[in-house]
Coordinates of C-alpha atoms and ligand atoms in Angstrom, one line a residue:
M1 CA -2.1 -11.2 12.1
A2 CA -0.1 -8.1 12.5
M3 CA 3.2 -8.2 10.6
T4 CA 6.0 -6.1 11.9
G5 CA 9.7 -6.6 12.5
V6 CA 11.2 -9.3 10.3
L7 CA 8.7 -10.1 7.5
R8 CA 10.0 -13.1 5.6
P9 CA 13.0 -14.7 3.9
G10 CA 14.2 -12.3 1.2
H11 CA 17.1 -13.8 -0.6
A12 CA 19.6 -16.5 -0.6
Q13 CA 23.0 -16.3 -2.3
V14 CA 24.3 -19.7 -3.3
R15 CA 27.6 -20.8 -4.8
V16 CA 27.6 -23.0 -8.0
L17 CA 30.4 -24.7 -9.8
N18 CA 29.4 -23.8 -13.4
L19 CA 27.4 -20.6 -13.9
E20 CA 25.8 -21.2 -17.3
E21 CA 24.9 -24.8 -16.5
S22 CA 23.3 -23.6 -13.3
V23 CA 21.4 -20.7 -15.0
R24 CA 19.9 -23.3 -17.4
F25 CA 18.9 -25.4 -14.4
Y26 CA 17.4 -22.7 -12.3
R27 CA 15.7 -20.9 -15.2
D28 CA 14.5 -23.8 -17.3
V29 CA 14.1 -26.8 -14.9
L30 CA 13.2 -25.1 -11.6
G31 CA 11.5 -22.4 -13.6
L32 CA 12.8 -19.3 -11.8
V33 CA 12.6 -16.0 -13.6
E34 CA 16.0 -14.4 -14.4
T35 CA 15.9 -10.8 -13.4
G36 CA 19.5 -9.5 -13.8
R37 CA 23.3 -10.0 -13.8
D38 CA 25.7 -7.8 -12.0
V39 CA 29.4 -6.7 -12.5
Q40 CA 30.5 -9.4 -10.1
G41 CA 29.0 -12.0 -12.4
R42 CA 26.1 -12.9 -10.1
V43 CA 22.8 -14.0 -11.7
Y44 CA 19.6 -13.0 -10.0
F45 CA 16.3 -14.9 -10.0
K46 CA 12.9 -14.6 -8.5
C47 CA 9.9 -17.0 -8.3
W48 CA 7.1 -16.1 -10.7
D49 CA 4.7 -14.8 -8.0
E50 CA 7.3 -12.8 -6.0
R51 CA 7.1 -9.1 -6.6
D52 CA 10.5 -8.0 -5.4
H53 CA 13.5 -8.1 -7.8
A54 CA 15.2 -11.3 -6.7
S55 CA 15.1 -14.0 -4.0
Y56 CA 17.8 -16.4 -5.3
V57 CA 21.2 -15.3 -6.4
I58 CA 23.9 -17.6 -7.7
R59 CA 27.6 -17.0 -8.2
E60 CA 30.3 -19.2 -9.6
A61 CA 32.9 -20.6 -7.2
D62 CA 35.1 -23.5 -6.5
S63 CA 32.8 -25.0 -3.9
A64 CA 29.0 -25.2 -3.6
G65 CA 27.2 -23.8 -0.5
L66 CA 25.5 -20.7 0.9
D67 CA 27.1 -17.3 1.0
F68 CA 24.3 -15.7 3.0
F69 CA 20.6 -15.8 3.7
A70 CA 18.6 -12.6 4.1
F71 CA 15.3 -11.5 5.7
K72 CA 13.2 -8.6 4.6
V73 CA 12.2 -6.3 7.5
L74 CA 9.2 -3.9 7.6
D75 CA 11.0 -0.6 7.0
K76 CA 14.2 1.4 7.5
A77 CA 13.4 2.2 11.2
T78 CA 13.0 -1.5 11.9
L79 CA 16.3 -2.2 10.2
D80 CA 18.1 0.3 12.3
K81 CA 16.4 -1.0 15.5
L82 CA 17.3 -4.6 14.8
D83 CA 20.9 -3.6 14.0
A84 CA 21.1 -1.9 17.4
D85 CA 19.4 -4.8 19.1
L86 CA 21.8 -7.3 17.6
Q87 CA 24.8 -5.2 18.7
A88 CA 23.3 -4.8 22.2
Y89 CA 23.0 -8.6 22.3
G90 CA 26.7 -8.8 21.6
L91 CA 26.8 -9.6 17.9
K92 CA 29.0 -7.7 15.5
T93 CA 27.1 -6.2 12.5
E94 CA 28.3 -4.8 9.2
R95 CA 26.4 -2.4 6.8
I96 CA 26.5 -3.4 3.1
P97 CA 25.7 -0.3 1.1
A98 CA 22.6 0.0 -1.0
G99 CA 23.2 -1.1 -4.6
E100 CA 25.8 -3.7 -3.7
M101 CA 23.2 -6.2 -4.8
L102 CA 21.0 -5.1 -7.8
A103 CA 17.8 -3.3 -6.8
T104 CA 18.5 -3.8 -3.1
G105 CA 18.8 -1.3 -0.3
E106 CA 21.3 -1.2 2.5
R107 CA 21.8 -4.6 4.3
V108 CA 22.8 -5.4 7.9
R109 CA 25.0 -8.4 7.9
F110 CA 26.0 -10.6 10.9
E111 CA 27.3 -14.0 11.5
L112 CA 25.5 -16.6 13.7
P113 CA 27.3 -18.9 16.1
S114 CA 26.4 -21.6 13.6
G115 CA 28.8 -19.9 11.1
H116 CA 26.0 -18.8 8.8
V117 CA 26.0 -15.2 7.4
M118 CA 22.6 -13.6 7.8
E119 CA 21.4 -10.3 6.4
L120 CA 18.5 -8.0 7.1
Y121 CA 17.3 -5.3 4.6
A122 CA 14.2 -3.1 4.2
E123 CA 14.2 -2.1 0.6
K124 CA 14.2 -4.0 -2.7
T125 CA 12.7 -2.7 -6.0
A126 CA 9.3 -4.3 -6.7
V127 CA 9.3 -5.5 -10.3
G128 CA 5.9 -7.2 -10.0
N129 CA 4.9 -10.7 -11.0
G130 CA 4.2 -9.8 -14.6
L131 CA 0.4 -9.9 -14.1
G132 CA -0.1 -6.2 -13.2
V133 CA -2.0 -4.9 -10.2
V134 CA -5.3 -3.9 -11.8
N135 CA -7.6 -6.8 -12.7
P136 CA -4.7 -9.3 -12.7
A137 CA -5.0 -12.8 -14.1
P138 CA -4.4 -15.4 -11.4
W139 CA -1.3 -16.8 -13.2
G140 CA 0.5 -16.4 -16.5
P141 CA 3.0 -18.2 -18.7
Q142 CA 5.9 -17.9 -16.2
R143 CA 4.1 -20.3 -13.8
E144 CA 4.0 -23.0 -16.6
H145 CA 7.8 -22.7 -17.4
G146 CA 9.7 -25.5 -15.6
I147 CA 8.7 -26.4 -12.1
G148 CA 7.5 -22.9 -11.4
P149 CA 7.4 -22.4 -7.6
V150 CA 5.6 -19.4 -6.2
R151 CA 8.2 -18.2 -3.7
L152 CA 11.4 -18.9 -1.8
D153 CA 9.9 -20.2 1.4
H154 CA 12.6 -21.1 3.9
A155 CA 16.0 -22.7 4.4
L156 CA 17.3 -25.5 6.6
L157 CA 20.9 -24.8 7.7
Y158 CA 23.4 -27.1 9.5
G159 CA 26.0 -25.9 12.0
P160 CA 27.1 -25.9 15.6
N161 CA 25.6 -23.9 18.6
V162 CA 21.9 -24.3 17.6
A163 CA 20.8 -23.4 21.2
E164 CA 22.6 -20.0 20.8
V165 CA 21.1 -19.5 17.4
Q166 CA 17.6 -20.1 18.8
K167 CA 18.2 -17.5 21.4
I168 CA 19.2 -14.9 18.8
F169 CA 16.2 -15.6 16.6
T170 CA 13.7 -15.7 19.5
E171 CA 15.1 -13.0 21.8
V172 CA 16.3 -10.5 19.2
L173 CA 14.7 -11.1 15.9
G174 CA 11.1 -11.8 17.0
F175 CA 10.8 -15.4 15.8
Y176 CA 9.1 -18.2 17.8
L177 CA 9.8 -21.9 18.0
V178 CA 7.2 -24.0 16.1
E179 CA 8.7 -27.5 16.2
R180 CA 11.9 -29.3 17.4
V181 CA 13.6 -32.6 17.4
L182 CA 15.3 -33.5 20.7
T183 CA 18.8 -34.9 21.0
P184 CA 19.0 -38.7 21.9
D185 CA 19.4 -37.8 25.6
G186 CA 16.3 -35.5 25.4
E187 CA 18.2 -32.7 27.0
N188 CA 18.7 -30.4 24.0
N189 CA 17.4 -29.6 20.5
A190 CA 19.0 -31.4 17.6
A191 CA 16.9 -29.4 15.1
I192 CA 14.6 -26.4 15.4
W193 CA 12.0 -24.9 13.1
L194 CA 11.4 -21.1 13.6
S195 CA 8.8 -18.7 12.3
C196 CA 8.6 -15.0 12.1
S197 CA 5.1 -15.1 10.6
H198 CA 2.2 -17.6 10.5
K199 CA 4.2 -19.9 8.2
V200 CA 5.1 -23.2 9.8
H201 CA 8.8 -22.2 9.3
D202 CA 10.8 -19.3 7.9
I203 CA 14.1 -20.9 8.8
A204 CA 15.3 -24.1 10.4
F205 CA 18.6 -25.2 11.9
A206 CA 20.1 -28.6 12.8
E207 CA 23.1 -29.2 15.0
Y208 CA 26.2 -30.2 12.9
P209 CA 29.9 -30.1 13.8
E210 CA 30.9 -28.0 10.7
K211 CA 30.0 -24.4 10.5
G212 CA 28.0 -22.6 7.9
K213 CA 26.5 -25.5 6.0
L214 CA 23.4 -25.5 3.7
H215 CA 21.0 -28.3 3.9
H216 CA 18.4 -26.9 1.5
C217 CA 16.6 -23.8 0.3
S218 CA 12.9 -24.5 -0.1
F219 CA 10.5 -23.3 -2.8
L220 CA 6.7 -23.3 -2.4
M221 CA 4.4 -25.0 -4.8
E222 CA 0.7 -24.3 -4.7
T223 CA -0.7 -27.8 -4.6
W224 CA 0.3 -31.4 -4.1
E225 CA -0.4 -32.0 -7.8
Q226 CA 2.3 -29.3 -8.5
V227 CA 4.8 -31.1 -6.2
L228 CA 4.1 -34.3 -8.2
R229 CA 4.5 -32.4 -11.5
A230 CA 7.8 -31.1 -10.1
G231 CA 8.9 -34.7 -9.6
D232 CA 8.0 -35.5 -13.2
I233 CA 10.0 -32.5 -14.5
M234 CA 13.0 -33.5 -12.3
S235 CA 12.9 -37.0 -13.8
M236 CA 12.5 -35.7 -17.4
N237 CA 15.6 -33.6 -16.8
K238 CA 17.6 -36.3 -14.9
V239 CA 17.8 -34.2 -11.8
A240 CA 19.2 -36.1 -8.8
V241 CA 16.3 -36.6 -6.4
D242 CA 17.2 -37.2 -2.7
I243 CA 13.8 -37.9 -1.0
G244 CA 10.2 -38.0 -2.0
P245 CA 7.6 -37.1 -3.1
T246 CA 6.5 -37.7 0.5
R247 CA 5.3 -35.8 3.6
H248 CA 7.4 -34.6 6.5
G249 CA 5.9 -35.3 9.9
V250 CA 7.7 -32.2 11.1
T251 CA 5.7 -29.2 9.7
R252 CA 3.4 -31.6 7.7
G253 CA 5.0 -30.2 4.5
C254 CA 4.6 -32.4 1.4
T255 CA 8.0 -32.5 -0.2
I256 CA 10.6 -33.5 -2.7
Y257 CA 14.3 -32.9 -1.9
A258 CA 16.7 -32.9 -4.9
W259 CA 20.1 -31.5 -5.8
D260 CA 21.1 -28.8 -8.3
P261 CA 23.9 -29.5 -10.7
S262 CA 26.5 -28.4 -8.1
G263 CA 25.1 -30.6 -5.3
N264 CA 23.2 -27.8 -3.4
R265 CA 20.0 -29.5 -2.1
F266 CA 16.7 -27.7 -2.8
E267 CA 13.1 -28.6 -1.9
T268 CA 9.8 -28.2 -3.7
F269 CA 7.0 -28.4 -1.2
M270 CA 3.5 -27.4 -0.3
G271 CA 1.2 -27.6 2.8
G272 CA 1.9 -27.6 6.4
Y273 CA -0.2 -25.7 8.9
Q274 CA -0.4 -22.1 10.1
P275 CA 0.8 -21.4 13.6
Y276 CA 0.5 -18.1 15.4
P277 CA 3.0 -16.6 17.8
D278 CA 0.8 -17.5 20.8
N279 CA 1.8 -21.0 19.9
T280 CA 3.7 -21.4 23.2
E281 CA 4.1 -25.2 23.1
P282 CA 6.3 -26.2 20.2
L283 CA 5.6 -29.6 18.7
T284 CA 8.3 -31.9 19.9
W285 CA 9.8 -35.0 18.3
T286 CA 11.9 -37.4 20.2
F287 CA 15.1 -38.5 18.5
D288 CA 13.8 -42.1 18.0
N289 CA 11.0 -40.6 15.9
F290 CA 13.2 -38.5 13.8
G291 CA 12.5 -40.8 10.8
Q292 CA 8.8 -40.1 11.0
G293 CA 9.6 -36.4 11.3
L294 CA 11.5 -36.5 8.1
D295 CA 9.4 -39.0 6.1
Y296 CA 6.1 -39.8 7.7
P297 CA 4.8 -42.5 5.3
Q298 CA 8.1 -44.4 5.2
R299 CA 9.2 -43.6 8.8
K300 CA 12.7 -43.5 7.6
L301 CA 15.6 -41.4 8.7
H302 CA 17.3 -41.2 5.3
E303 CA 21.1 -41.3 5.7
T304 CA 21.6 -38.4 3.2
F305 CA 19.4 -36.1 5.4
L306 CA 22.0 -36.2 8.1
T307 CA 25.2 -36.3 6.1
V308 CA 24.9 -34.6 2.7
V309 CA 25.2 -30.8 2.9
T310 CA 27.1 -28.1 1.0
Ligands
LIG1 C1 11.2 -30.0 6.9 C2 11.5 -29.2 5.8 C3 12.8 -33.6 9.7 C4 12.7 -32.8 8.6 C5 11.7 -31.9 8.3 C6 11.9 -31.0 7.2 C7 14.0 -34.3 10.0 O1 10.1 -29.7 7.6 O2 10.8 -28.3 5.5 O3 12.4 -29.5 5.1 O4 11.9 -33.8 10.4
LIG2 FE1 12.3 -27.6 4.1

């Protein structure tokens, strides 16, 4: 399919309670590649098969959670257009100068009615995946270090005003609704899964009274075998596992949810299906089937899914 406008999730900046403990976790257990540290003390990581400089950035703070989540857009003209479109829609935007994050161009920052800070950017230095671009091997040693996901895939965010968030993503940013869970009265959406590509989701939101909460950032594995291997590595390292390995009914993704040392949930997953933007009829789950949406084999609406966020 043609890919214009917003391309994909670009980076998440996440707060952790202890920087060095978290570096060891993200580098050696999750198996991300450390790509830099900046004067603010932030540590930058990428997944082994990502070419851009960084997709996951951590900083030490007193509370865990998400600082911001960013999408990469096609080019500078697209960035300027989307900035103008967001303003015309009535959102306030802010320009963060190039270089404020390592290897990253100018960013357009705005806050959603859910309280989440979002960013768009067009430029980030490509550092490659270590395999070269001429006659490359299909994978190298970085894939074998720790869990070794291939990319930052999506995030699920919790906050209020999900209906307004949906409008911004679909009417301004060019996303489409792939799946949703209805509220118990069937009148509204309790949770939405949105795509800007042919991935089953690039971002998802669930209605929650508190603003700006992180449910999870998700990392893509190549196979179900690799998801099971991720579970083995989590147990070997005494990582706190939340749910899985299992399969979501929603998106059909095969998943493990677990927590980093600060309590930020992350997901290792694979699978799902590939929708296209002419998918005009989103898959819809009634609230009484939420448990199957979350954990299809067990048909269980795990309490932690609804209540534990950072
Ligand atoms: C996902 C995901 C529920 C959850 C689905 C989750 C409640 O699709 O990627 O985390 O259906
Ligand atoms: Fe997920």
